[in-house]
Amino acid sequence: MLLGVIADDFTGATDIAGFLVENGMRTIQLNGVPETKLDIDADAVVISLKSRSCPVNEAIETSVEALNWLQQQGCQQFYFKYCSTFDSTREGNIGPVTDALLEALNEEFTIVCPALPVNGRTVFNGHLFVLGELLSDSGMRNHPVTPMTDSSLVRLMDAQSKGTTGLVNYQTIEQGAQAITECFSAISQEGKRYVVVDAFNQSHLETLGEAVKTLKLVTGGSGLASGIAKNWTEHLSDQSSAKEAGKPQQAKTVVLSGSCSIMTNQQVATYAQKAPHLALDVKACLEQQDYCESVFKWVLENLDADFAPMVYATAEPEVLKAIQAQYGAQASSQAVEQFFSQLAHQLKENGVKNFIVAGGETSGVVTQSLGVKGFHIGPQIAPGVPWVKAVDNNLSLALKSGNFGDANFFETAQGFYHD
Ligand SMILES: Nc1ncnc2c1ncn2[C@@H]1O[C@H](COP(=O)(O)OP(=O)(O)OP(=O)(O)O)[C@@H](O)[C@H]1O
Ligand SMILES: O=C(O)[C@@H](O)C(=O)CO
């Protein structure tokens, strides 16, 4: 095993796993930390956690547990994968988890690299942009759980972590890997523990990949995965069979959308023009015990339509604000998550095999309730969203990060089936 990845949510895990596979690494994704040492034939293992917005102590504990497990498997480098929009708050988990991983590895220094230019996440002079807008001006300012109101990665990291943060800007990145590593050394000698790196195109990420070759711990989004994978090229064998194992089959399918991002709102609106769709009633979710049962029946009645039925909690910012004001942000999001968890379980018991899910937290609860232990990574539906297939049964999932994919994503995903 060469690379061990600890991902703070499920869509984030499939995102980076997809890019590792695209770049030649045979990759397995495991949901949660396995209880035993497994005999895994892969170049990389991605452990998906649900640690993005849980209490910080829990995030630290599960992340260090994942690290220990990956060390036991013989991994040589470790990657802490968080969101390309750096989803967290000032009290957020990215800083403390990074500190804990550095400490556990006995290391003093790492990088902060959320950039994913193929999906419009770029870092310029230490500021994070989403499709050309500052993070704090983007739809992320209205996120239901982790609203992002600051775009300065140095400030965010300083606020969350024990140490201090430096910056390597694009002028240095463009001078090549050696200039970057020299800059890392200088920043580390100043006593800084983390360095934010600029990156706004693929070439920056390839150069950065080379520059972080000897770092034990790397932190970032999935963009850097291609650069990192290239460092291991000489150790890699053919991985086409691994990708084959991840393909979805023609089978009963459902779309479950729990993300309120701008892109998911567009995807839901587009798909609703073609497919049977049902908007979740949050009040009923909170107050009506048999609500899930009635939605379950509706899904069963619509499973044979030309396009898979969609159940969605996805709402525009104003509607979401009103729900949160009435029922509380935490109570309503928990009720929605619990609903999707229960619905997914019932659907699986009744023969649904393919689950297309939007939203990282939502994907986490759905995957857990389906009891899937790990995935083979299949073909990419959109950058960062591969189909994945359970290692221990014939369920297939498309776990879509809130902001990923284009407007036709839900339909496109269903075009990948084979008999
Ligand atoms: N109508 C709603 N009312 C209240 N909470 C909602 C509603 N719709 C969704 N939520 C909650 O908002 C959260 C959305 O988080 P989730 O991670 O699933 O999506 P996302 O953040 O857009 O995706 P990603 O993390 O992949 O970027 C979930 O906890 C979900 O239950
Ligand atoms: O990095 C991203 O944007 C995604 O993989 C993600 O983490 C969304 O939850």
Short mmCIF file of C-alpha atoms and ligand atoms in Angstrom, two decimals:
data_model
loop_
_atom_site.label_atom_id
_atom_site.label_comp_id
_atom_site.label_asym_id
_atom_site.label_seq_id
_atom_site.Cartn_x
_atom_site.Cartn_y
_atom_site.Cartn_z
CA MET A 1 0.00 0.00 0.00
CA LEU A 2 1.43 3.36 -1.01
CA LEU A 3 -1.02 6.10 -0.13
CA GLY A 4 -3.52 6.32 2.74
CA VAL A 5 -6.27 8.94 2.50
CA ILE A 6 -8.47 10.11 5.37
CA ALA A 7 -11.53 11.89 3.95
CA ASP A 8 -13.82 13.97 6.16
CA ASP A 9 -16.97 13.04 4.26
CA PHE A 10 -18.26 10.41 1.86
CA THR A 11 -18.60 12.40 -1.35
CA GLY A 12 -15.16 13.83 -0.68
CA ALA A 13 -13.82 10.30 -0.37
CA THR A 14 -15.26 9.13 -3.69
CA ASP A 15 -14.10 12.40 -5.25
CA ILE A 16 -10.42 11.79 -4.43
CA ALA A 17 -10.70 8.03 -5.02
CA GLY A 18 -12.02 8.76 -8.53
CA PHE A 19 -9.06 11.01 -9.34
CA LEU A 20 -6.54 8.49 -7.96
CA VAL A 21 -8.04 5.78 -10.18
CA GLU A 22 -8.05 8.13 -13.20
CA ASN A 23 -4.34 8.65 -12.57
CA GLY A 24 -3.42 5.01 -12.43
CA MET A 25 -3.68 4.06 -8.75
CA ARG A 26 -5.73 0.98 -7.89
CA THR A 27 -7.88 2.40 -5.13
CA ILE A 28 -10.34 1.00 -2.61
CA GLN A 29 -12.65 3.16 -0.53
CA LEU A 30 -13.58 1.98 2.95
CA ASN A 31 -16.49 3.44 4.85
CA GLY A 32 -15.23 4.13 8.34
CA VAL A 33 -12.19 2.57 9.99
CA PRO A 34 -12.21 -1.22 9.64
CA GLU A 35 -12.10 -3.13 12.89
CA THR A 36 -9.37 -5.47 11.69
CA LYS A 37 -6.37 -5.48 9.37
CA LEU A 38 -7.67 -6.35 5.89
CA ASP A 39 -5.95 -8.06 3.05
CA ILE A 40 -6.30 -5.35 0.43
CA ASP A 41 -4.73 -5.50 -2.98
CA ALA A 42 -4.60 -1.81 -3.92
CA ASP A 43 -2.14 1.07 -4.28
CA ALA A 44 -4.26 3.51 -2.29
CA VAL A 45 -6.92 3.21 0.37
CA VAL A 46 -9.36 6.02 1.05
CA ILE A 47 -11.14 5.90 4.42
CA SER A 48 -14.31 7.95 4.44
CA LEU A 49 -15.34 9.44 7.75
CA LYS A 50 -18.23 11.66 8.72
CA SER A 51 -15.99 14.10 10.55
CA ARG A 52 -16.53 17.41 8.78
CA SER A 53 -19.11 18.87 11.11
CA CYS A 54 -19.21 16.49 14.06
CA PRO A 55 -17.80 17.61 17.45
CA VAL A 56 -14.10 18.33 17.12
CA ASN A 57 -12.94 15.66 19.62
CA GLU A 58 -14.81 13.01 17.69
CA ALA A 59 -13.25 14.23 14.42
CA ILE A 60 -9.76 14.01 15.94
CA GLU A 61 -10.37 10.60 17.44
CA THR A 62 -11.71 8.97 14.26
CA SER A 63 -9.07 10.63 12.06
CA VAL A 64 -6.19 9.42 14.23
CA GLU A 65 -7.77 5.98 14.39
CA ALA A 66 -7.91 5.97 10.58
CA LEU A 67 -4.28 7.06 10.44
CA ASN A 68 -3.19 4.25 12.78
CA TRP A 69 -5.04 1.71 10.66
CA LEU A 70 -3.46 3.01 7.46
CA GLN A 71 -0.02 2.89 9.08
CA GLN A 72 -0.62 -0.74 9.99
CA GLN A 73 -1.39 -1.42 6.32
CA GLY A 74 2.06 -0.08 5.43
CA CYS A 75 1.02 3.19 3.75
CA GLN A 76 3.99 5.44 3.06
CA GLN A 77 2.27 8.80 2.67
CA PHE A 78 -0.95 10.16 4.18
CA TYR A 79 -3.50 12.59 2.80
CA PHE A 80 -6.13 14.42 4.80
CA LYS A 81 -8.91 15.17 2.29
CA TYR A 82 -11.35 17.97 3.09
CA CYS A 83 -13.67 20.00 0.93
CA SER A 84 -12.45 22.09 -2.00
CA THR A 85 -14.54 24.86 -0.47
CA PHE A 86 -12.76 24.33 2.88
CA ASP A 87 -16.11 23.61 4.58
CA SER A 88 -15.63 24.47 8.24
CA THR A 89 -16.15 27.37 10.56
CA ARG A 90 -13.71 29.26 12.75
CA GLU A 91 -14.36 26.52 15.30
CA GLY A 92 -14.14 23.99 12.45
CA ASN A 93 -12.39 20.66 12.35
CA ILE A 94 -9.76 21.04 9.63
CA GLY A 95 -7.15 22.77 11.82
CA PRO A 96 -7.46 20.50 14.87
CA VAL A 97 -7.47 17.31 12.79
CA THR A 98 -4.38 18.48 10.87
CA ASP A 99 -2.64 19.19 14.20
CA ALA A 100 -3.55 15.77 15.56
CA LEU A 101 -2.34 13.97 12.42
CA LEU A 102 0.96 15.89 12.40
CA GLU A 103 1.48 15.02 16.04
CA ALA A 104 0.66 11.35 15.55
CA LEU A 105 3.13 11.19 12.67
CA ASN A 106 5.75 13.12 14.59
CA GLU A 107 5.87 15.69 11.81
CA GLU A 108 6.20 19.47 11.97
CA PHE A 109 4.93 20.68 8.62
CA THR A 110 2.27 20.22 5.97
CA ILE A 111 0.48 22.02 3.16
CA VAL A 112 -3.08 23.31 2.76
CA CYS A 113 -4.24 22.81 -0.83
CA PRO A 114 -8.02 22.80 -1.42
CA ALA A 115 -7.72 23.86 -5.11
CA LEU A 116 -9.68 21.88 -7.70
CA PRO A 117 -9.53 24.01 -10.88
CA VAL A 118 -11.48 21.49 -13.01
CA ASN A 119 -14.48 22.30 -10.80
CA GLY A 120 -13.70 26.01 -10.49
CA ARG A 121 -12.02 25.97 -7.06
CA THR A 122 -8.88 28.07 -7.31
CA VAL A 123 -6.50 29.62 -4.82
CA PHE A 124 -4.90 32.97 -5.61
CA ASN A 125 -2.72 34.83 -3.12
CA GLY A 126 -4.10 32.56 -0.42
CA HIS A 127 -7.75 33.37 -1.17
CA LEU A 128 -10.15 30.65 -2.21
CA PHE A 129 -12.41 31.26 -5.21
CA VAL A 130 -15.44 29.26 -6.37
CA LEU A 131 -16.14 29.62 -10.08
CA GLY A 132 -14.44 33.03 -10.09
CA GLU A 133 -16.14 34.38 -6.97
CA LEU A 134 -14.51 34.72 -3.58
CA LEU A 135 -15.62 31.81 -1.38
CA SER A 136 -17.36 34.27 0.95
CA ASP A 137 -19.38 35.72 -1.97
CA SER A 138 -20.28 32.30 -3.38
CA GLY A 139 -23.28 30.12 -2.54
CA MET A 140 -21.17 28.66 0.29
CA ARG A 141 -22.05 31.68 2.42
CA ASN A 142 -25.53 30.12 2.77
CA HIS A 143 -24.46 26.55 3.53
CA PRO A 144 -26.89 24.99 6.05
CA VAL A 145 -24.17 23.55 8.30
CA THR A 146 -20.86 25.21 7.46
CA PRO A 147 -21.50 28.70 6.07
CA MET A 148 -18.23 30.12 4.72
CA THR A 149 -17.89 33.86 5.26
CA ASP A 150 -14.12 34.26 5.02
CA SER A 151 -12.05 33.44 1.90
CA SER A 152 -8.58 33.80 3.38
CA LEU A 153 -7.19 30.31 3.92
CA VAL A 154 -4.34 31.66 6.04
CA ARG A 155 -6.82 33.36 8.37
CA LEU A 156 -9.11 30.31 8.53
CA MET A 157 -6.23 27.97 9.27
CA ASP A 158 -4.70 30.31 11.87
CA ALA A 159 -8.06 30.59 13.61
CA GLN A 160 -8.64 26.83 13.78
CA SER A 161 -5.23 25.40 14.52
CA LYS A 162 -2.52 25.48 17.17
CA GLY A 163 0.24 26.81 14.90
CA THR A 164 0.68 29.57 12.34
CA THR A 165 0.34 29.53 8.59
CA GLY A 166 2.50 30.75 5.72
CA LEU A 167 1.77 31.22 2.02
CA VAL A 168 3.51 30.10 -1.15
CA ASN A 169 2.02 32.20 -3.89
CA TYR A 170 1.66 31.42 -7.59
CA GLN A 171 4.86 33.28 -8.58
CA THR A 172 6.88 30.71 -6.63
CA ILE A 173 4.68 27.79 -7.75
CA GLU A 174 5.44 28.73 -11.35
CA GLN A 175 9.19 28.59 -10.67
CA GLY A 176 8.93 24.83 -10.20
CA ALA A 177 9.16 22.13 -7.56
CA GLN A 178 12.61 23.04 -6.26
CA ALA A 179 11.70 26.69 -5.65
CA ILE A 180 8.59 25.50 -3.82
CA THR A 181 10.43 23.08 -1.54
CA GLU A 182 13.00 25.80 -0.73
CA CYS A 183 10.13 28.07 0.22
CA PHE A 184 8.60 25.28 2.38
CA SER A 185 11.92 24.97 4.26
CA ALA A 186 12.17 28.72 4.82
CA ILE A 187 8.58 28.91 6.09
CA SER A 188 9.08 25.89 8.34
CA GLN A 189 12.25 27.45 9.77
CA GLU A 190 10.21 30.53 10.71
CA GLY A 191 8.29 28.13 12.98
CA LYS A 192 5.17 27.92 10.82
CA ARG A 193 3.45 24.54 10.71
CA TYR A 194 1.25 24.89 7.64
CA VAL A 195 1.55 26.55 4.30
CA VAL A 196 -1.31 27.57 2.04
CA VAL A 197 -0.37 27.03 -1.60
CA ASP A 198 -1.76 28.94 -4.55
CA ALA A 199 -3.04 26.84 -7.45
CA PHE A 200 -5.37 27.92 -10.21
CA ASN A 201 -4.60 25.50 -13.00
CA GLN A 202 -3.73 21.85 -13.49
CA SER A 203 -0.10 22.63 -14.15
CA HIS A 204 0.23 24.25 -10.70
CA LEU A 205 -1.13 21.06 -9.16
CA GLU A 206 1.26 18.83 -11.12
CA THR A 207 4.22 20.93 -9.92
CA LEU A 208 2.92 20.88 -6.36
CA GLY A 209 2.52 17.10 -6.54
CA GLU A 210 6.24 16.85 -7.27
CA ALA A 211 7.08 19.31 -4.48
CA VAL A 212 5.23 17.35 -1.78
CA LYS A 213 6.78 13.99 -2.67
CA THR A 214 8.65 13.71 0.63
CA LEU A 215 6.01 15.18 2.95
CA LYS A 216 4.56 12.46 5.18
CA LEU A 217 1.26 14.33 5.52
CA VAL A 218 -0.47 16.30 2.80
CA THR A 219 -3.80 18.07 3.31
CA GLY A 220 -6.20 19.37 0.70
CA GLY A 221 -9.02 18.75 -1.75
CA SER A 222 -8.94 16.15 -4.49
CA GLY A 223 -7.15 18.35 -7.06
CA LEU A 224 -3.69 17.42 -5.86
CA ALA A 225 -4.45 13.69 -6.25
CA SER A 226 -3.25 13.59 -9.85
CA GLY A 227 0.09 15.19 -8.96
CA ILE A 228 0.54 12.84 -6.01
CA ALA A 229 -0.38 9.76 -8.07
CA LYS A 230 2.36 10.63 -10.58
CA ASN A 231 4.96 10.36 -7.81
CA TRP A 232 4.17 6.66 -7.55
CA THR A 233 4.06 5.86 -11.28
CA GLU A 234 6.98 3.42 -11.21
CA HIS A 235 5.28 1.35 -8.48
CA LEU A 236 1.91 1.04 -10.25
CA SER A 237 0.55 -1.92 -12.19
CA ASP A 238 -2.46 -2.15 -14.51
CA GLN A 239 -5.66 -0.96 -12.83
CA SER A 240 -8.23 -1.32 -15.62
CA SER A 241 -9.86 -4.33 -13.94
CA ALA A 242 -10.37 -2.33 -10.74
CA LYS A 243 -12.27 0.33 -12.69
CA GLU A 244 -14.36 -2.34 -14.40
CA ALA A 245 -15.42 -3.68 -10.98
CA GLY A 246 -16.96 -0.32 -10.14
CA LYS A 247 -19.43 -0.11 -13.07
CA PRO A 248 -23.16 0.12 -12.23
CA GLN A 249 -25.74 -2.32 -13.58
CA GLN A 250 -29.19 -1.66 -14.98
CA ALA A 251 -31.38 -1.98 -11.87
CA LYS A 252 -33.98 -0.20 -9.77
CA THR A 253 -32.69 3.28 -9.04
CA VAL A 254 -33.59 6.18 -6.81
CA VAL A 255 -32.32 9.77 -6.57
CA LEU A 256 -32.03 11.19 -3.05
CA SER A 257 -30.99 14.83 -2.78
CA GLY A 258 -30.13 16.40 0.58
CA SER A 259 -27.86 19.19 -0.64
CA CYS A 260 -29.00 22.82 -0.83
CA SER A 261 -26.10 24.06 -2.95
CA ILE A 262 -26.72 26.28 -5.97
CA MET A 263 -25.71 23.49 -8.35
CA THR A 264 -27.91 20.87 -6.67
CA ASN A 265 -30.86 23.27 -6.82
CA GLN A 266 -30.30 23.52 -10.59
CA GLN A 267 -29.91 19.76 -10.94
CA VAL A 268 -33.11 19.09 -9.01
CA ALA A 269 -35.06 21.65 -11.05
CA THR A 270 -33.77 20.21 -14.34
CA TYR A 271 -34.43 16.59 -13.42
CA ALA A 272 -37.89 17.38 -12.02
CA GLN A 273 -38.98 18.30 -15.56
CA LYS A 274 -38.54 14.67 -16.62
CA ALA A 275 -38.79 12.39 -13.63
CA PRO A 276 -41.28 11.66 -10.85
CA HIS A 277 -40.26 13.90 -7.95
CA LEU A 278 -41.31 14.54 -4.39
CA ALA A 279 -40.17 17.45 -2.21
CA LEU A 280 -39.58 16.52 1.39
CA ASP A 281 -41.84 18.13 3.95
CA VAL A 282 -39.50 19.02 6.81
CA LYS A 283 -42.39 19.69 9.20
CA ALA A 284 -43.78 16.20 8.55
CA CYS A 285 -40.28 14.77 8.95
CA LEU A 286 -40.08 16.28 12.41
CA GLU A 287 -43.63 15.65 13.54
CA GLN A 288 -45.21 12.75 11.68
CA GLN A 289 -44.08 9.28 12.61
CA ASP A 290 -45.40 7.55 9.50
CA TYR A 291 -44.10 10.19 7.08
CA CYS A 292 -41.16 8.11 5.84
CA GLU A 293 -43.51 5.17 5.19
CA SER A 294 -45.72 7.29 2.95
CA VAL A 295 -42.74 8.58 0.94
CA PHE A 296 -41.41 5.04 0.67
CA LYS A 297 -44.72 3.92 -0.86
CA TRP A 298 -44.60 6.81 -3.32
CA VAL A 299 -41.11 5.76 -4.43
CA LEU A 300 -42.20 2.13 -4.92
CA GLU A 301 -45.10 3.27 -7.09
CA ASN A 302 -42.73 5.26 -9.30
CA LEU A 303 -39.79 2.90 -9.67
CA ASP A 304 -40.78 1.77 -13.16
CA ALA A 305 -40.89 5.24 -14.70
CA ASP A 306 -38.45 6.06 -17.55
CA PHE A 307 -36.30 8.03 -15.11
CA ALA A 308 -35.70 7.10 -11.50
CA PRO A 309 -37.93 8.84 -8.92
CA MET A 310 -36.33 11.65 -6.94
CA VAL A 311 -36.95 12.59 -3.31
CA TYR A 312 -35.36 15.90 -2.37
CA ALA A 313 -34.90 18.16 0.63
CA THR A 314 -33.02 20.56 -1.62
CA ALA A 315 -34.31 24.08 -1.11
CA GLU A 316 -33.44 27.63 -2.18
CA PRO A 317 -31.63 29.75 0.47
CA GLU A 318 -34.75 31.73 1.45
CA VAL A 319 -36.84 28.60 1.98
CA LEU A 320 -34.03 26.97 3.94
CA LYS A 321 -33.64 30.06 6.14
CA ALA A 322 -37.35 29.99 6.95
CA ILE A 323 -37.21 26.28 7.86
CA GLN A 324 -34.16 26.84 10.05
CA ALA A 325 -35.76 29.84 11.76
CA GLN A 326 -38.85 27.79 12.54
CA TYR A 327 -37.36 24.46 13.63
CA GLY A 328 -33.68 25.21 14.31
CA ALA A 329 -30.78 24.53 11.91
CA GLN A 330 -29.52 21.49 13.76
CA ALA A 331 -32.89 19.89 14.48
CA SER A 332 -34.09 20.29 10.90
CA SER A 333 -30.89 19.03 9.28
CA GLN A 334 -30.82 16.04 11.64
CA ALA A 335 -34.44 15.22 10.87
CA VAL A 336 -33.71 15.38 7.14
CA GLU A 337 -30.64 13.16 7.49
CA GLN A 338 -32.53 10.65 9.61
CA PHE A 339 -35.31 10.57 7.06
CA PHE A 340 -32.95 9.78 4.17
CA SER A 341 -31.21 7.15 6.26
CA GLN A 342 -34.48 5.36 7.00
CA LEU A 343 -35.82 5.71 3.46
CA ALA A 344 -32.61 4.34 1.89
CA HIS A 345 -32.67 1.34 4.19
CA GLN A 346 -36.28 0.51 3.36
CA LEU A 347 -35.65 0.89 -0.36
CA LYS A 348 -32.66 -1.44 -0.24
CA GLU A 349 -34.77 -4.04 1.56
CA ASN A 350 -37.26 -3.74 -1.31
CA GLY A 351 -34.90 -4.28 -4.20
CA VAL A 352 -33.49 -0.86 -5.06
CA LYS A 353 -29.88 -1.39 -6.12
CA ASN A 354 -28.69 1.97 -7.45
CA PHE A 355 -28.64 5.08 -5.27
CA ILE A 356 -27.80 8.49 -6.70
CA VAL A 357 -27.26 10.78 -3.72
CA ALA A 358 -26.53 14.50 -3.58
CA GLY A 359 -24.69 16.02 -0.62
CA GLY A 360 -21.76 14.84 1.49
CA GLU A 361 -23.53 14.54 4.83
CA THR A 362 -26.53 12.99 3.13
CA SER A 363 -24.27 10.50 1.33
CA GLY A 364 -22.69 9.64 4.68
CA VAL A 365 -25.94 8.72 6.37
CA VAL A 366 -27.27 6.88 3.31
CA THR A 367 -24.10 4.83 2.89
CA GLN A 368 -24.06 3.96 6.57
CA SER A 369 -27.69 2.92 6.58
CA LEU A 370 -27.13 0.73 3.52
CA GLY A 371 -24.45 -1.06 5.52
CA VAL A 372 -21.85 -0.79 2.77
CA LYS A 373 -18.33 -1.43 4.05
CA GLY A 374 -16.30 -0.36 1.06
CA PHE A 375 -16.35 0.44 -2.64
CA HIS A 376 -14.70 -0.36 -5.93
CA ILE A 377 -14.33 2.88 -7.85
CA GLY A 378 -15.97 2.95 -11.28
CA PRO A 379 -16.23 5.43 -14.16
CA GLN A 380 -16.49 9.18 -13.50
CA ILE A 381 -19.94 10.64 -14.22
CA ALA A 382 -18.54 14.16 -13.81
CA PRO A 383 -15.15 15.35 -12.50
CA GLY A 384 -14.97 14.19 -8.89
CA VAL A 385 -18.06 11.95 -9.02
CA PRO A 386 -17.42 8.32 -9.95
CA TRP A 387 -19.96 5.51 -9.80
CA VAL A 388 -18.87 3.22 -6.98
CA LYS A 389 -19.90 -0.36 -6.30
CA ALA A 390 -20.08 -2.00 -2.91
CA VAL A 391 -17.33 -4.57 -2.31
CA ASP A 392 -19.64 -6.93 -0.48
CA ASN A 393 -22.95 -6.78 -2.40
CA ASN A 394 -24.36 -5.49 -5.68
CA LEU A 395 -25.37 -1.99 -4.63
CA SER A 396 -24.05 0.90 -6.73
CA LEU A 397 -23.88 4.48 -5.56
CA ALA A 398 -23.19 7.85 -7.13
CA LEU A 399 -22.27 10.13 -4.24
CA LYS A 400 -22.34 13.68 -5.55
CA SER A 401 -20.71 16.54 -3.72
CA GLY A 402 -23.16 19.40 -3.37
CA ASN A 403 -21.56 21.64 -5.96
CA PHE A 404 -20.34 19.07 -8.47
CA GLY A 405 -21.73 17.98 -11.83
CA ASP A 406 -23.72 19.97 -14.39
CA ALA A 407 -27.47 20.59 -14.55
CA ASN A 408 -28.14 17.19 -16.20
CA PHE A 409 -26.18 15.18 -13.65
CA PHE A 410 -28.99 12.93 -12.39
CA GLU A 411 -29.94 11.90 -15.92
CA THR A 412 -26.33 11.53 -17.07
CA ALA A 413 -25.59 9.19 -14.15
CA GLN A 414 -28.30 6.79 -15.37
CA GLY A 415 -26.67 6.62 -18.81
CA PHE A 416 -23.77 4.55 -17.41
CA TYR A 417 -25.68 1.32 -16.78
CA HIS A 418 -24.75 -1.94 -18.43
CA ASP A 419 -26.79 -5.17 -18.47
N1 LIG B 1 -34.83 21.56 3.51
C1 LIG B 1 -33.90 21.40 4.46
N2 LIG B 1 -34.10 21.86 5.70
C2 LIG B 1 -33.17 21.70 6.66
N3 LIG B 1 -31.99 21.09 6.47
C3 LIG B 1 -31.74 20.61 5.24
C4 LIG B 1 -32.68 20.76 4.18
N4 LIG B 1 -32.15 20.19 3.10
C5 LIG B 1 -30.97 19.73 3.45
N5 LIG B 1 -30.71 19.96 4.74
C6 LIG B 1 -29.51 19.57 5.50
O1 LIG B 1 -28.40 20.31 4.99
C7 LIG B 1 -27.24 19.50 5.04
C8 LIG B 1 -26.65 19.49 3.65
O2 LIG B 1 -25.39 18.90 3.73
P1 LIG B 1 -24.81 17.92 2.64
O3 LIG B 1 -23.41 17.67 3.05
O4 LIG B 1 -25.68 16.73 2.46
O5 LIG B 1 -24.89 18.77 1.32
P2 LIG B 1 -23.73 19.77 0.78
O6 LIG B 1 -23.03 20.38 1.93
O7 LIG B 1 -24.36 20.65 -0.22
O8 LIG B 1 -22.78 18.76 0.05
P3 LIG B 1 -21.19 18.67 0.13
O9 LIG B 1 -20.81 18.49 1.56
O10 LIG B 1 -20.92 17.44 -0.69
O11 LIG B 1 -20.67 19.92 -0.48
C9 LIG B 1 -27.68 18.12 5.52
O12 LIG B 1 -27.44 18.01 6.91
C10 LIG B 1 -29.17 18.12 5.23
O13 LIG B 1 -29.87 17.24 6.04
O1 LIG B 2 -13.76 18.65 -2.33
C1 LIG B 2 -14.96 18.72 -2.63
O2 LIG B 2 -15.49 19.76 -3.04
C2 LIG B 2 -15.80 17.52 -2.42
O3 LIG B 2 -15.07 16.36 -2.59
C3 LIG B 2 -16.36 17.49 -1.05
O4 LIG B 2 -15.64 17.26 -0.11
C4 LIG B 2 -17.79 17.77 -0.88
O5 LIG B 2 -18.31 17.23 0.29
#
